[in-house]
Coordinates of C-alpha atoms in Angstrom, one line a residue:
Chain A
M1 CA 32.9 27.9 173.2
H2 CA 35.5 26.5 175.5
R3 CA 38.6 28.5 175.9
R4 CA 41.8 26.8 176.9
G5 CA 44.9 28.1 178.4
V6 CA 43.8 31.8 178.9
G7 CA 42.4 33.5 182.0
A8 CA 44.0 33.8 185.4
G9 CA 42.1 30.8 186.4
A10 CA 43.9 28.9 183.8
I11 CA 46.8 30.3 184.5
A12 CA 46.6 29.0 187.9
K13 CA 45.6 25.4 186.9
R14 CA 48.7 25.4 184.7
K15 CA 51.0 26.4 187.1
L16 CA 49.8 24.2 189.7
A17 CA 50.2 21.2 187.1
E18 CA 53.6 22.1 186.4
A19 CA 54.4 22.2 190.5
K20 CA 53.1 18.6 190.6
Y21 CA 55.1 17.4 187.5
K22 CA 58.2 19.0 189.0
E23 CA 57.6 17.5 192.4
R24 CA 57.0 14.1 190.5
G25 CA 60.3 14.4 188.5
T26 CA 62.1 15.3 192.4
V27 CA 60.9 12.2 193.6
L28 CA 61.8 10.2 190.5
A29 CA 65.8 11.0 190.8
E30 CA 65.1 10.1 194.7
D31 CA 64.0 6.9 194.2
Q32 CA 66.8 6.2 191.3
L33 CA 69.5 7.8 194.1
A34 CA 68.1 5.6 196.7
Q35 CA 68.0 2.5 194.2
M36 CA 71.7 3.3 193.8
S37 CA 73.3 3.4 196.6
K38 CA 71.3 -0.4 197.2
Q39 CA 73.2 -1.4 194.4
L40 CA 76.2 0.4 195.1
D41 CA 76.2 -1.3 198.6
M42 CA 75.7 -4.7 197.1
F43 CA 78.4 -4.3 194.2
K44 CA 80.9 -3.3 197.0
T45 CA 80.3 -6.4 198.6
N46 CA 81.0 -8.4 195.0
L47 CA 84.0 -6.3 194.9
E48 CA 85.2 -7.0 198.5
E49 CA 84.5 -10.8 197.8
F50 CA 86.5 -11.2 194.7
A51 CA 89.4 -8.8 195.8
S52 CA 90.1 -11.4 199.0
K53 CA 90.0 -14.0 196.4
H54 CA 92.0 -12.3 193.8
K55 CA 93.7 -9.3 195.2
Q56 CA 97.0 -10.9 194.4
E57 CA 96.4 -12.1 190.8
I58 CA 96.2 -7.9 190.2
R59 CA 99.4 -7.4 192.2
K60 CA 101.4 -9.9 190.9
N61 CA 100.1 -10.4 187.4
P62 CA 100.8 -7.8 184.6
E63 CA 98.4 -9.4 182.2
F64 CA 95.8 -9.6 184.3
R65 CA 96.2 -5.9 184.9
V66 CA 96.0 -5.2 181.7
Q67 CA 92.7 -7.2 181.0
F68 CA 91.0 -5.9 184.0
Q69 CA 92.3 -2.3 183.1
D70 CA 90.7 -3.1 179.5
M71 CA 87.6 -4.4 180.8
C72 CA 87.0 -1.6 183.1
A73 CA 87.2 1.0 180.0
T74 CA 85.3 -1.6 177.7
I75 CA 82.3 -0.4 180.3
G76 CA 83.0 2.8 180.8
V77 CA 84.7 2.8 184.3
D78 CA 87.9 4.2 185.0
P79 CA 89.7 2.2 188.2
L80 CA 92.4 4.7 189.0
A81 CA 90.2 7.9 188.7
S82 CA 89.9 8.4 192.2
G83 CA 92.1 7.0 195.3
K84 CA 88.9 7.3 197.0
G85 CA 86.9 4.6 194.7
F86 CA 86.0 1.2 195.2
W87 CA 88.8 -0.3 192.8
S88 CA 91.3 1.6 194.5
E89 CA 90.6 1.1 198.3
M90 CA 89.3 -2.7 197.9
L91 CA 92.0 -4.3 195.2
G92 CA 95.1 -1.7 196.0
V93 CA 95.2 -0.8 192.1
G94 CA 95.2 2.9 192.8
D95 CA 97.9 2.7 194.9
F96 CA 100.1 0.6 192.8
Y97 CA 99.5 3.1 189.7
Y98 CA 100.1 6.3 191.6
E99 CA 102.9 5.5 193.3
L100 CA 104.6 4.4 190.0
G101 CA 103.1 8.2 188.7
V102 CA 105.6 9.4 191.5
Q103 CA 108.6 7.3 190.6
I104 CA 108.0 8.2 186.8
V105 CA 107.8 12.0 187.6
E106 CA 111.1 11.5 189.1
V107 CA 113.1 9.5 186.8
C108 CA 112.0 12.4 184.2
L109 CA 113.0 14.8 186.2
A110 CA 116.3 13.4 187.1
L111 CA 116.9 12.9 183.3
K112 CA 115.5 16.3 181.7
H113 CA 118.9 17.9 181.5
R114 CA 120.3 15.3 179.3
N115 CA 117.0 14.5 177.2
G116 CA 115.6 17.8 176.9
G117 CA 112.3 16.0 178.5
L118 CA 112.1 13.2 175.7
I119 CA 112.3 9.6 177.0
T120 CA 112.0 6.5 175.4
L121 CA 109.6 4.1 177.3
E122 CA 112.2 1.2 177.2
E123 CA 114.7 3.7 179.3
L124 CA 112.1 4.7 181.4
H125 CA 111.2 1.3 182.0
Q126 CA 114.6 0.2 182.9
Q127 CA 114.9 3.4 185.1
V128 CA 111.8 2.7 187.5
L129 CA 112.7 -0.8 187.6
K130 CA 116.5 0.0 189.3
G131 CA 115.0 2.7 191.3
R132 CA 112.2 0.1 192.3
G133 CA 114.5 -2.3 193.5
K134 CA 114.7 -5.9 194.0
F135 CA 112.0 -6.9 195.9
A136 CA 109.6 -4.7 194.2
Q137 CA 106.5 -6.1 192.8
D138 CA 107.1 -6.5 189.0
V139 CA 106.0 -3.7 186.7
S140 CA 105.2 -3.8 183.0
Q141 CA 105.5 -0.9 180.2
D142 CA 101.6 -1.3 180.1
D143 CA 101.3 -0.3 183.8
L144 CA 103.9 2.8 182.9
L145 CA 102.0 3.7 180.2
R146 CA 98.5 4.0 182.2
A147 CA 100.1 5.5 185.1
I148 CA 101.1 8.1 182.4
K149 CA 97.6 9.0 181.2
K150 CA 96.9 9.7 184.2
L151 CA 99.7 12.1 185.6
K152 CA 99.0 14.1 182.3
V153 CA 96.3 15.6 184.4
L154 CA 98.6 17.7 186.4
G155 CA 99.3 19.8 183.6
S156 CA 103.5 19.8 183.8
G157 CA 103.4 18.6 180.2
F158 CA 103.4 14.5 180.0
G159 CA 102.8 13.2 176.8
I160 CA 103.2 9.9 175.0
I161 CA 104.0 10.0 171.3
P162 CA 104.3 6.8 169.2
V163 CA 107.6 6.1 167.3
G164 CA 108.6 3.2 165.4
G165 CA 107.3 0.1 167.4
T166 CA 107.6 1.9 171.0
Y167 CA 106.8 5.3 172.2
L168 CA 108.8 8.4 173.3
I169 CA 107.6 10.0 176.8
Q170 CA 107.7 13.8 176.9
S171 CA 107.7 15.3 180.3
V172 CA 108.2 19.0 179.8
P173 CA 105.2 21.8 178.6
A174 CA 106.8 21.8 175.5
E175 CA 104.8 22.2 172.4
L176 CA 105.0 19.4 169.9
N177 CA 102.9 19.2 167.2
M178 CA 102.5 16.7 164.3
D179 CA 105.6 17.6 162.4
H180 CA 107.7 17.3 165.3
T181 CA 106.4 13.8 165.8
V182 CA 106.5 12.8 162.5
V183 CA 110.3 14.3 162.4
L184 CA 111.0 12.5 165.9
Q185 CA 109.6 9.1 164.2
L186 CA 111.8 9.5 161.7
A187 CA 114.7 10.1 163.8
E188 CA 113.9 7.0 165.7
K189 CA 116.0 4.9 162.9
N190 CA 119.2 6.0 163.4
G191 CA 119.0 8.0 166.5
Y192 CA 119.5 11.1 164.2
V193 CA 117.8 13.1 161.1
T194 CA 119.1 15.4 159.1
V195 CA 117.1 18.1 156.7
G196 CA 118.2 16.1 153.7
E197 CA 116.3 13.0 155.0
I198 CA 113.3 14.6 155.9
K199 CA 113.0 16.2 152.2
S200 CA 113.3 12.7 151.0
S201 CA 111.7 10.7 153.2
L202 CA 108.5 13.3 153.9
K203 CA 108.5 15.5 150.5
W204 CA 108.7 18.7 152.6
E205 CA 110.6 21.8 151.6
T206 CA 113.5 22.9 153.4
E207 CA 111.9 25.4 155.8
R208 CA 109.3 23.6 157.2
A209 CA 111.8 20.9 158.0
K210 CA 114.5 23.3 159.5
Q211 CA 111.8 25.3 161.6
V212 CA 111.0 21.8 163.1
L213 CA 114.7 20.9 164.0
E214 CA 115.1 23.8 165.0
H215 CA 112.6 23.8 167.7
L216 CA 113.8 20.3 169.2
L217 CA 117.0 22.1 169.6
K218 CA 115.7 25.1 171.4
E219 CA 114.0 22.5 173.7
G220 CA 116.9 20.6 174.0
M221 CA 115.7 17.6 172.6
A222 CA 117.9 17.6 170.1
W223 CA 121.7 18.1 169.8
L224 CA 123.2 19.1 166.4
D225 CA 126.7 17.5 165.1
T226 CA 127.6 19.7 162.8
Q227 CA 130.9 17.9 161.8
A228 CA 129.3 15.0 160.4
A229 CA 130.5 14.3 157.3
G230 CA 128.0 15.2 154.4
E231 CA 125.6 17.5 156.0
P232 CA 124.6 18.5 159.7
Q233 CA 123.2 15.6 161.9
Y234 CA 120.4 16.3 164.8
W235 CA 120.9 13.4 167.5
L236 CA 118.0 13.0 169.9
P237 CA 119.3 12.3 173.3
A238 CA 116.0 10.3 174.1
L239 CA 117.6 7.7 171.8
F240 CA 120.8 6.9 172.9
T241 CA 120.4 4.3 175.2
E242 CA 118.9 2.6 172.6
L243 CA 121.5 2.3 170.4
Y244 CA 124.2 1.6 172.6
S245 CA 122.6 -0.8 174.4
Q246 CA 122.6 -3.2 170.6
E247 CA 124.2 -6.6 170.8
V248 CA 128.0 -6.5 170.1
T249 CA 129.6 -9.6 168.4
P250 CA 133.0 -10.4 170.5
E251 CA 134.9 -9.8 167.0
E252 CA 133.0 -6.4 167.3
A253 CA 134.1 -5.6 170.8
K254 CA 138.1 -6.5 170.5
E255 CA 137.8 -3.8 167.4
A256 CA 136.4 -1.2 169.5
I257 CA 138.7 -1.1 172.2
P258 CA 142.0 0.0 170.8
Chain B
R1 CA 104.4 -41.5 201.5
G2 CA 102.1 -39.3 203.1
V3 CA 99.5 -41.0 201.5
R4 CA 95.3 -41.5 203.6
R5 CA 93.2 -44.2 202.2
H6 CA 89.4 -42.8 202.2
D7 CA 86.7 -45.4 201.8
G8 CA 84.5 -43.8 199.5
E9 CA 83.8 -40.4 201.0
E10 CA 84.6 -41.2 204.7
K11 CA 88.0 -40.9 206.0
V12 CA 89.1 -44.0 207.4
K13 CA 91.6 -44.9 210.3
F14 CA 94.3 -45.4 207.7
D15 CA 96.2 -42.0 207.4
S16 CA 100.4 -41.8 206.5
G17 CA 101.3 -44.8 204.8
V18 CA 103.2 -45.4 201.9
L19 CA 101.2 -46.6 198.5
L20 CA 103.2 -49.2 196.7
L21 CA 102.5 -50.2 193.1
S22 CA 103.2 -53.6 191.7
T23 CA 102.1 -55.3 188.3
H24 CA 99.3 -57.3 190.3
R25 CA 98.3 -54.8 193.3
L26 CA 98.1 -51.7 194.5
I27 CA 99.1 -52.0 198.4
W28 CA 99.2 -49.6 201.0
R29 CA 101.2 -50.0 204.0
D30 CA 100.9 -47.9 207.1
Q31 CA 104.2 -46.2 207.7
K32 CA 104.6 -46.6 211.5
N33 CA 103.2 -50.1 211.5
H34 CA 104.4 -51.9 208.8
E35 CA 102.6 -54.9 209.8
C36 CA 99.1 -53.0 208.8
C37 CA 98.8 -53.5 205.2
I38 CA 96.4 -53.0 202.5
A39 CA 96.2 -54.5 199.2
V40 CA 93.8 -54.2 196.1
P41 CA 94.2 -56.1 193.1
L42 CA 94.4 -54.2 190.4
S43 CA 92.0 -56.4 188.5
Q44 CA 89.4 -55.1 190.8
I45 CA 89.8 -51.3 189.6
V46 CA 87.6 -50.7 187.0
F47 CA 88.8 -47.1 186.5
I48 CA 90.7 -44.6 188.0
E49 CA 90.2 -40.7 188.0
E50 CA 92.0 -37.4 189.3
Q51 CA 91.1 -34.7 191.6
S52 CA 93.3 -32.2 191.6
A53 CA 93.7 -30.2 194.9
G54 CA 92.1 -27.2 196.0
I55 CA 92.3 -24.9 199.5
G56 CA 92.4 -27.4 202.5
K57 CA 91.9 -30.3 200.3
S58 CA 95.1 -32.5 198.9
A59 CA 95.2 -34.1 195.5
K60 CA 93.7 -37.5 195.2
I61 CA 93.3 -40.3 193.1
V62 CA 89.8 -42.5 193.2
V63 CA 89.6 -45.6 192.6
H64 CA 86.6 -47.1 191.4
L65 CA 85.9 -51.3 192.2
H66 CA 84.3 -54.1 191.2
P67 CA 81.9 -55.3 193.6
A68 CA 84.0 -57.8 195.8
S69 CA 84.1 -61.5 195.0
S70 CA 83.2 -64.1 197.6
N71 CA 86.6 -65.4 197.9
K72 CA 88.3 -62.2 198.9
E73 CA 90.7 -62.2 201.7
P74 CA 89.3 -60.5 204.8
G75 CA 89.8 -56.9 204.7
P76 CA 89.7 -53.7 207.1
L77 CA 85.8 -53.3 206.7
Q78 CA 83.3 -56.0 206.2
S79 CA 81.5 -54.3 203.4
S80 CA 81.0 -50.9 202.5
K81 CA 78.4 -48.8 201.3
Y82 CA 80.5 -47.2 198.4
S83 CA 82.3 -48.7 195.5
Y84 CA 85.0 -46.3 195.3
I85 CA 88.1 -45.5 197.4
K86 CA 90.2 -42.2 197.7
L87 CA 93.9 -42.0 198.0
S88 CA 95.0 -38.6 199.4
F89 CA 98.7 -37.7 198.6
K90 CA 99.3 -35.1 201.3
E91 CA 102.7 -34.7 200.1
H92 CA 102.4 -34.7 196.4
G93 CA 103.5 -37.3 194.0
Q94 CA 100.0 -38.0 192.7
I95 CA 100.6 -36.7 189.1
E96 CA 103.4 -39.2 188.6
F97 CA 101.6 -41.9 190.1
Y98 CA 98.6 -41.7 188.7
R99 CA 100.5 -41.8 185.6
R100 CA 101.8 -45.5 186.3
L101 CA 98.8 -46.5 187.8
S102 CA 97.4 -45.8 185.0
E103 CA 100.1 -47.4 182.8
E104 CA 99.7 -50.6 184.9
I105 CA 95.5 -50.9 184.4
T106 CA 96.3 -50.6 180.8
Q107 CA 98.7 -53.3 180.4
R108 CA 97.3 -55.6 182.4
R109 CA 100.1 -57.2 183.1
W110 CA 98.8 -59.5 185.9
E111 CA 96.7 -61.4 183.6
N112 CA 100.1 -62.4 181.9
M113 CA 102.1 -63.4 185.1
P114 CA 100.6 -65.8 187.8
T115 CA 100.2 -64.4 191.7
G116 CA 102.9 -65.6 193.2
Q117 CA 105.9 -65.1 191.4
T118 CA 108.0 -62.1 193.3
I119 CA 106.3 -59.0 193.3
Q120 CA 108.1 -56.4 190.7
V121 CA 107.4 -53.5 192.6
I122 CA 107.0 -51.0 189.8
S123 CA 106.9 -47.7 191.8
R124 CA 107.6 -46.7 195.5
M125 CA 106.2 -44.1 196.7
G126 CA 109.1 -42.8 199.0
R127 CA 111.6 -43.2 196.5
I128 CA 109.9 -41.5 193.6
R129 CA 108.9 -38.0 195.9
A130 CA 110.6 -35.0 195.0
V131 CA 114.4 -36.2 194.6
G132 CA 116.1 -34.7 192.0
I133 CA 115.0 -32.7 188.9
V134 CA 112.6 -35.2 187.8
G135 CA 111.1 -34.4 191.1
I136 CA 111.7 -30.5 191.2
E137 CA 109.8 -30.6 187.5
R138 CA 106.7 -32.2 188.8
K139 CA 106.8 -29.9 191.8
L140 CA 106.8 -26.9 189.4
E141 CA 104.3 -29.0 186.7
E142 CA 101.5 -28.9 189.7
K143 CA 101.9 -25.7 190.7
R144 CA 101.4 -24.4 186.7
K145 CA 98.3 -26.6 187.0
E146 CA 97.5 -24.6 189.9
T147 CA 98.3 -21.2 189.1
D148 CA 96.4 -22.0 185.4
K149 CA 93.1 -23.4 187.2
N150 CA 93.8 -20.1 189.6
I151 CA 93.9 -17.7 186.5
S152 CA 90.9 -18.9 184.6
E153 CA 88.7 -18.9 188.2
A154 CA 90.0 -15.4 188.7
F155 CA 89.1 -14.5 184.7
E156 CA 85.8 -15.9 185.7
D157 CA 85.1 -14.0 188.7
L158 CA 86.4 -10.5 186.9
S159 CA 84.0 -11.2 183.8
K160 CA 80.8 -11.5 186.4
L161 CA 81.6 -8.7 188.4
M162 CA 82.4 -6.7 185.6
E163 CA 78.6 -7.6 184.4
K164 CA 77.7 -6.1 187.7
A165 CA 79.5 -2.8 187.3
K166 CA 78.2 -2.5 183.8
E167 CA 74.6 -2.2 185.6
M168 CA 75.7 0.3 187.8
V169 CA 77.0 2.3 184.7
E170 CA 73.7 2.2 182.9
L171 CA 71.6 3.1 185.9
S172 CA 74.2 6.2 186.3
K173 CA 73.7 7.3 183.0
S174 CA 69.6 6.9 183.4
I175 CA 70.0 9.0 186.5
A176 CA 72.1 11.8 184.8
N177 CA 69.3 12.1 181.9
K178 CA 67.0 12.6 184.5
I179 CA 69.3 15.2 186.3
K180 CA 69.6 17.0 182.9
E181 CA 65.9 17.0 182.1
K182 CA 65.0 18.3 185.4
Q183 CA 67.5 20.9 186.0
G184 CA 67.3 23.0 188.9
D185 CA 64.3 20.7 190.7
I186 CA 67.1 18.6 192.1
T187 CA 68.8 19.3 195.3
E188 CA 72.4 20.6 195.9
D189 CA 72.5 17.6 198.4
E190 CA 71.2 15.3 195.9
T191 CA 73.9 16.0 193.1
I192 CA 76.5 15.7 195.6
R193 CA 75.7 12.5 196.5
F194 CA 75.2 11.7 192.8
K195 CA 78.9 12.4 192.4
S196 CA 79.9 10.5 195.3
Y197 CA 78.6 7.3 194.5
L198 CA 80.1 8.6 190.5
L199 CA 83.6 8.8 192.6
S200 CA 83.3 5.2 194.1
M201 CA 82.5 3.5 191.1
G202 CA 85.0 5.6 188.9
I203 CA 82.5 6.2 186.4
A204 CA 82.8 9.6 184.4
N205 CA 80.2 12.6 185.4
P206 CA 78.0 12.9 182.8
V207 CA 76.3 15.6 183.7
T208 CA 78.0 18.1 181.6
R209 CA 76.6 21.5 183.2
E210 CA 79.1 21.9 186.5
T211 CA 76.8 23.2 188.7
Y212 CA 78.2 22.7 191.9
G213 CA 82.2 22.3 190.6
S214 CA 83.6 18.9 190.2
G215 CA 84.0 18.7 194.3
T216 CA 82.5 16.2 196.5
H217 CA 82.5 16.2 200.4
Y218 CA 86.0 13.9 199.9
H219 CA 87.4 16.6 197.6
M220 CA 86.4 19.4 200.3
Q221 CA 88.0 17.4 203.1
L222 CA 91.1 16.7 201.0
A223 CA 91.8 20.2 200.0
K224 CA 91.6 21.4 203.7
Q225 CA 94.1 18.3 204.2
L226 CA 96.2 19.9 201.8
A227 CA 96.0 23.4 202.8
G228 CA 97.7 22.1 206.1
M229 CA 100.2 19.9 204.5
L230 CA 101.4 22.2 201.5
Q231 CA 101.8 25.2 203.9
T232 CA 105.3 24.9 205.0
P233 CA 106.7 23.6 201.7
L234 CA 105.6 26.1 199.6
E235 CA 107.3 28.9 202.2
E236 CA 110.2 26.7 201.6
R237 CA 109.9 27.0 197.9
G238 CA 109.1 30.7 197.4
G239 CA 105.2 30.7 198.1
I240 CA 104.8 28.9 194.6
M241 CA 104.8 24.9 193.7
S242 CA 104.0 23.0 190.8
L243 CA 101.2 20.3 191.0
T244 CA 103.0 17.7 189.6
E245 CA 105.7 18.4 192.6
A246 CA 102.6 18.9 195.0
Y247 CA 101.5 15.4 193.8
C248 CA 105.0 13.9 194.3
L249 CA 105.3 15.3 197.8
V250 CA 102.0 14.3 198.9
N251 CA 101.8 10.8 198.3
R252 CA 105.4 10.4 199.6
A253 CA 104.1 11.6 202.7
R254 CA 101.3 9.3 202.8
G255 CA 102.6 6.3 202.1
L256 CA 99.3 4.4 201.7
E257 CA 96.0 5.3 200.4
L258 CA 97.5 7.9 197.7
L259 CA 96.0 10.2 195.9
S260 CA 95.0 10.0 192.1
P261 CA 96.2 12.6 190.0
E262 CA 92.4 13.7 189.6
D263 CA 92.1 13.7 193.5
L264 CA 94.3 16.4 193.3
V265 CA 93.5 18.6 191.1
N266 CA 89.8 18.5 191.9
A267 CA 90.5 19.3 195.3
C268 CA 92.8 22.2 194.3
K269 CA 90.0 23.4 192.3
M270 CA 88.1 23.9 195.5
L271 CA 90.8 25.8 197.2
E272 CA 89.8 29.1 196.7
S273 CA 85.9 28.6 196.9
L274 CA 86.8 27.1 200.5
K275 CA 88.5 30.3 201.6
L276 CA 91.3 28.2 202.0
P277 CA 95.6 30.0 202.3
L278 CA 96.7 28.3 198.9
R279 CA 95.2 28.6 195.2
L280 CA 95.3 27.0 192.1
R281 CA 96.8 28.8 189.4
I282 CA 96.8 28.1 185.7
F283 CA 99.0 29.4 183.5
D284 CA 98.6 30.3 179.4
S285 CA 100.7 27.3 178.6
G286 CA 98.7 25.3 181.0
V287 CA 101.0 24.6 183.6
M288 CA 99.3 24.1 187.1
V289 CA 100.7 25.6 190.2
I290 CA 99.8 26.0 193.7
E291 CA 100.4 29.2 195.5
L292 CA 100.3 30.5 198.5
Q293 CA 97.3 33.0 199.0
S294 CA 100.1 35.8 200.2
H295 CA 102.1 35.1 197.1
N296 CA 102.3 37.5 194.2
E297 CA 103.5 36.5 190.9
E298 CA 103.5 39.6 189.4
E299 CA 105.4 40.9 192.0
M300 CA 107.8 38.5 191.8
V301 CA 107.9 39.7 188.2
A302 CA 109.5 43.0 189.4
S303 CA 112.7 41.0 191.5
A304 CA 112.9 38.7 188.2
L305 CA 113.3 42.0 186.2
E306 CA 116.0 43.6 188.4
T307 CA 117.9 40.1 188.4
V308 CA 117.9 39.8 184.6
S309 CA 118.7 43.3 184.3
E310 CA 121.7 42.4 186.4
K311 CA 122.9 39.9 184.5
G312 CA 122.3 41.4 180.9
S313 CA 120.0 38.5 179.8
L314 CA 119.3 35.2 180.9
T315 CA 117.8 31.8 179.7
A316 CA 115.1 29.8 181.9
D317 CA 117.9 27.6 182.9
E318 CA 120.2 30.3 184.1
F319 CA 117.8 32.0 185.8
A320 CA 116.5 29.0 187.7
K321 CA 119.8 28.4 189.2
L322 CA 120.3 31.7 190.1
V323 CA 117.0 32.1 192.1
G324 CA 116.4 28.3 193.2
M325 CA 113.8 27.4 191.5
S326 CA 112.8 24.6 189.4
V327 CA 112.9 25.4 185.6
L328 CA 109.4 25.0 184.9
L329 CA 108.4 27.8 187.1
A330 CA 111.7 30.1 186.0
K331 CA 110.3 29.9 182.7
E332 CA 106.3 30.6 183.6
R333 CA 107.8 33.6 185.6
L334 CA 110.1 35.0 182.6
L335 CA 107.2 34.3 180.5
L336 CA 104.7 36.2 182.6
A337 CA 107.0 39.2 182.9
E338 CA 107.2 38.7 179.1
K339 CA 103.7 39.3 178.9
M340 CA 103.3 42.3 181.4
G341 CA 105.9 44.0 179.2
H342 CA 109.1 44.1 181.2
L343 CA 111.2 41.5 178.9
C344 CA 111.7 41.0 175.7
R345 CA 112.4 37.9 174.2
D346 CA 115.5 36.5 171.9
D347 CA 114.3 33.0 170.4
S348 CA 117.4 31.2 168.1
V349 CA 118.7 27.9 168.1
E350 CA 120.5 28.3 171.3
G351 CA 117.4 28.9 173.3
L352 CA 114.9 31.2 174.5
R353 CA 117.0 34.1 176.2
F354 CA 115.3 37.0 177.8
Y355 CA 116.2 40.8 178.0
P356 CA 115.2 43.9 179.4
N357 CA 112.7 45.4 177.6
L358 CA 114.2 48.6 176.8
F359 CA 111.9 49.6 174.3
L360 CA 109.6 50.3 177.2
T361 CA 112.1 52.2 179.0
Q362 CA 114.0 53.7 176.9
S363 CA 112.3 56.0 174.6

């Protein structure tokens, strides 16, 4: 009877077969790596050609940048992952966004004492443009968001919170969960929110509303106005400029000045 | 002005001239030698088309002509193999002129008016060129057309490029699968090679098991550079700084070829294994810092406790100001002191305040 797989001889044979199989596996990987290396070189050439024709387009045209980024995301490529990547080196996209990152950090740091580390995307945009000066390239809000997404990885608490039709940018490692976010969104309308409003809009109990508001107070993201008519109002300094920069008619202006 | 005549595809010797359009004829007159004048009766024109400008080429109007009739007056060439001429507009004006020429050809006014009458010059290129708002608008229009053309070309090229990039992504996935299957059979060198390919393309590393850390040779080099760059700034800041601060410092110093945030994190992850004098530390809160090897945060906690005791109690803000630290790091130090049991917290709406832990010291 033919007995398979038993005995020293069989074991030795199996080991040999396994070794050969492994070897082949390694060779396969080596082949593919060589192939990738070649294709990489070709791609680099294609990218160089593209850069020589359209590098300016990327620098100057925010819409084109958006298209470019979206296409990269669709195919699973992150052009901003590394300054050493082809995209960064040849198209210069890297420097553009990494420098923007530095400018965003600096603006947020400068304003943190006032707004507790929360700022609207609009105000951030304005401040960054101011800092860049007249002759710098145009920077869009989309550009800012992409730069911020990259900054997250540095661990200092950068976050993007959607509110109303825009975003609040967080730049401190304060923990903001869903409850906090929802209250921020509620406050966006008027720049402030009250316990009463939270209870009626979100159907929460007093305790839950109070906890959220107190957390925001502690973090310096909200200021308490106890002298307001009715119940105390919790104001968000992050939303101040938005309120103050509303259009004023000449009549309103006349009335405002004593 | 500035119009050049081409016979077919060849440039003929008629270079700088003024193009005049009348109801009957298209006249080209040499700018320098006014005697030299070439006319084409409009009736000879079959149709005209535009050729927009390109790199190194000026905008053109191509005028297709009927074969010459036998009683044609003598012209510059006896005959030509081409049935069209090209008018090259070196100094703009092509759009307006094309429009007028089209109008005249459509209206065919020469059929109604016998020749010999005073020629009404419809448009004189020299006058029309870039004068007043009309001229400026025309220039903008040309520029817009040019820009549109550039953008659509850019998008086309971009799409093609992305197709090729997609192939690279597919290939990298298949290699990653092979690596997963044959774990242990692929050499360290090959893994590093693969990782550097991924880095170049911006493809996330699909191999989940990070056998050799996240580093490539690039990150190793970077880590060594950072150790050099950050030594002094760290000493100036009491031996510790947040990763965000390091990011700004380093990139401001570089000016060009900046680091991505991920580059910095990946390089810092290698600091310890490369036995460099700096290290990366991640606090419970997620805050990431770089510290000197010689720095001992736990020791700093002892001095923090002293400071807080002196003042009775301190918030992170107050502590930061006293010691000359960033609020971010001040908070982390106080939290660490609390974790070690030296401080207690008082968490109220007025903020987070730390007190010496009397439960520990005064039993």
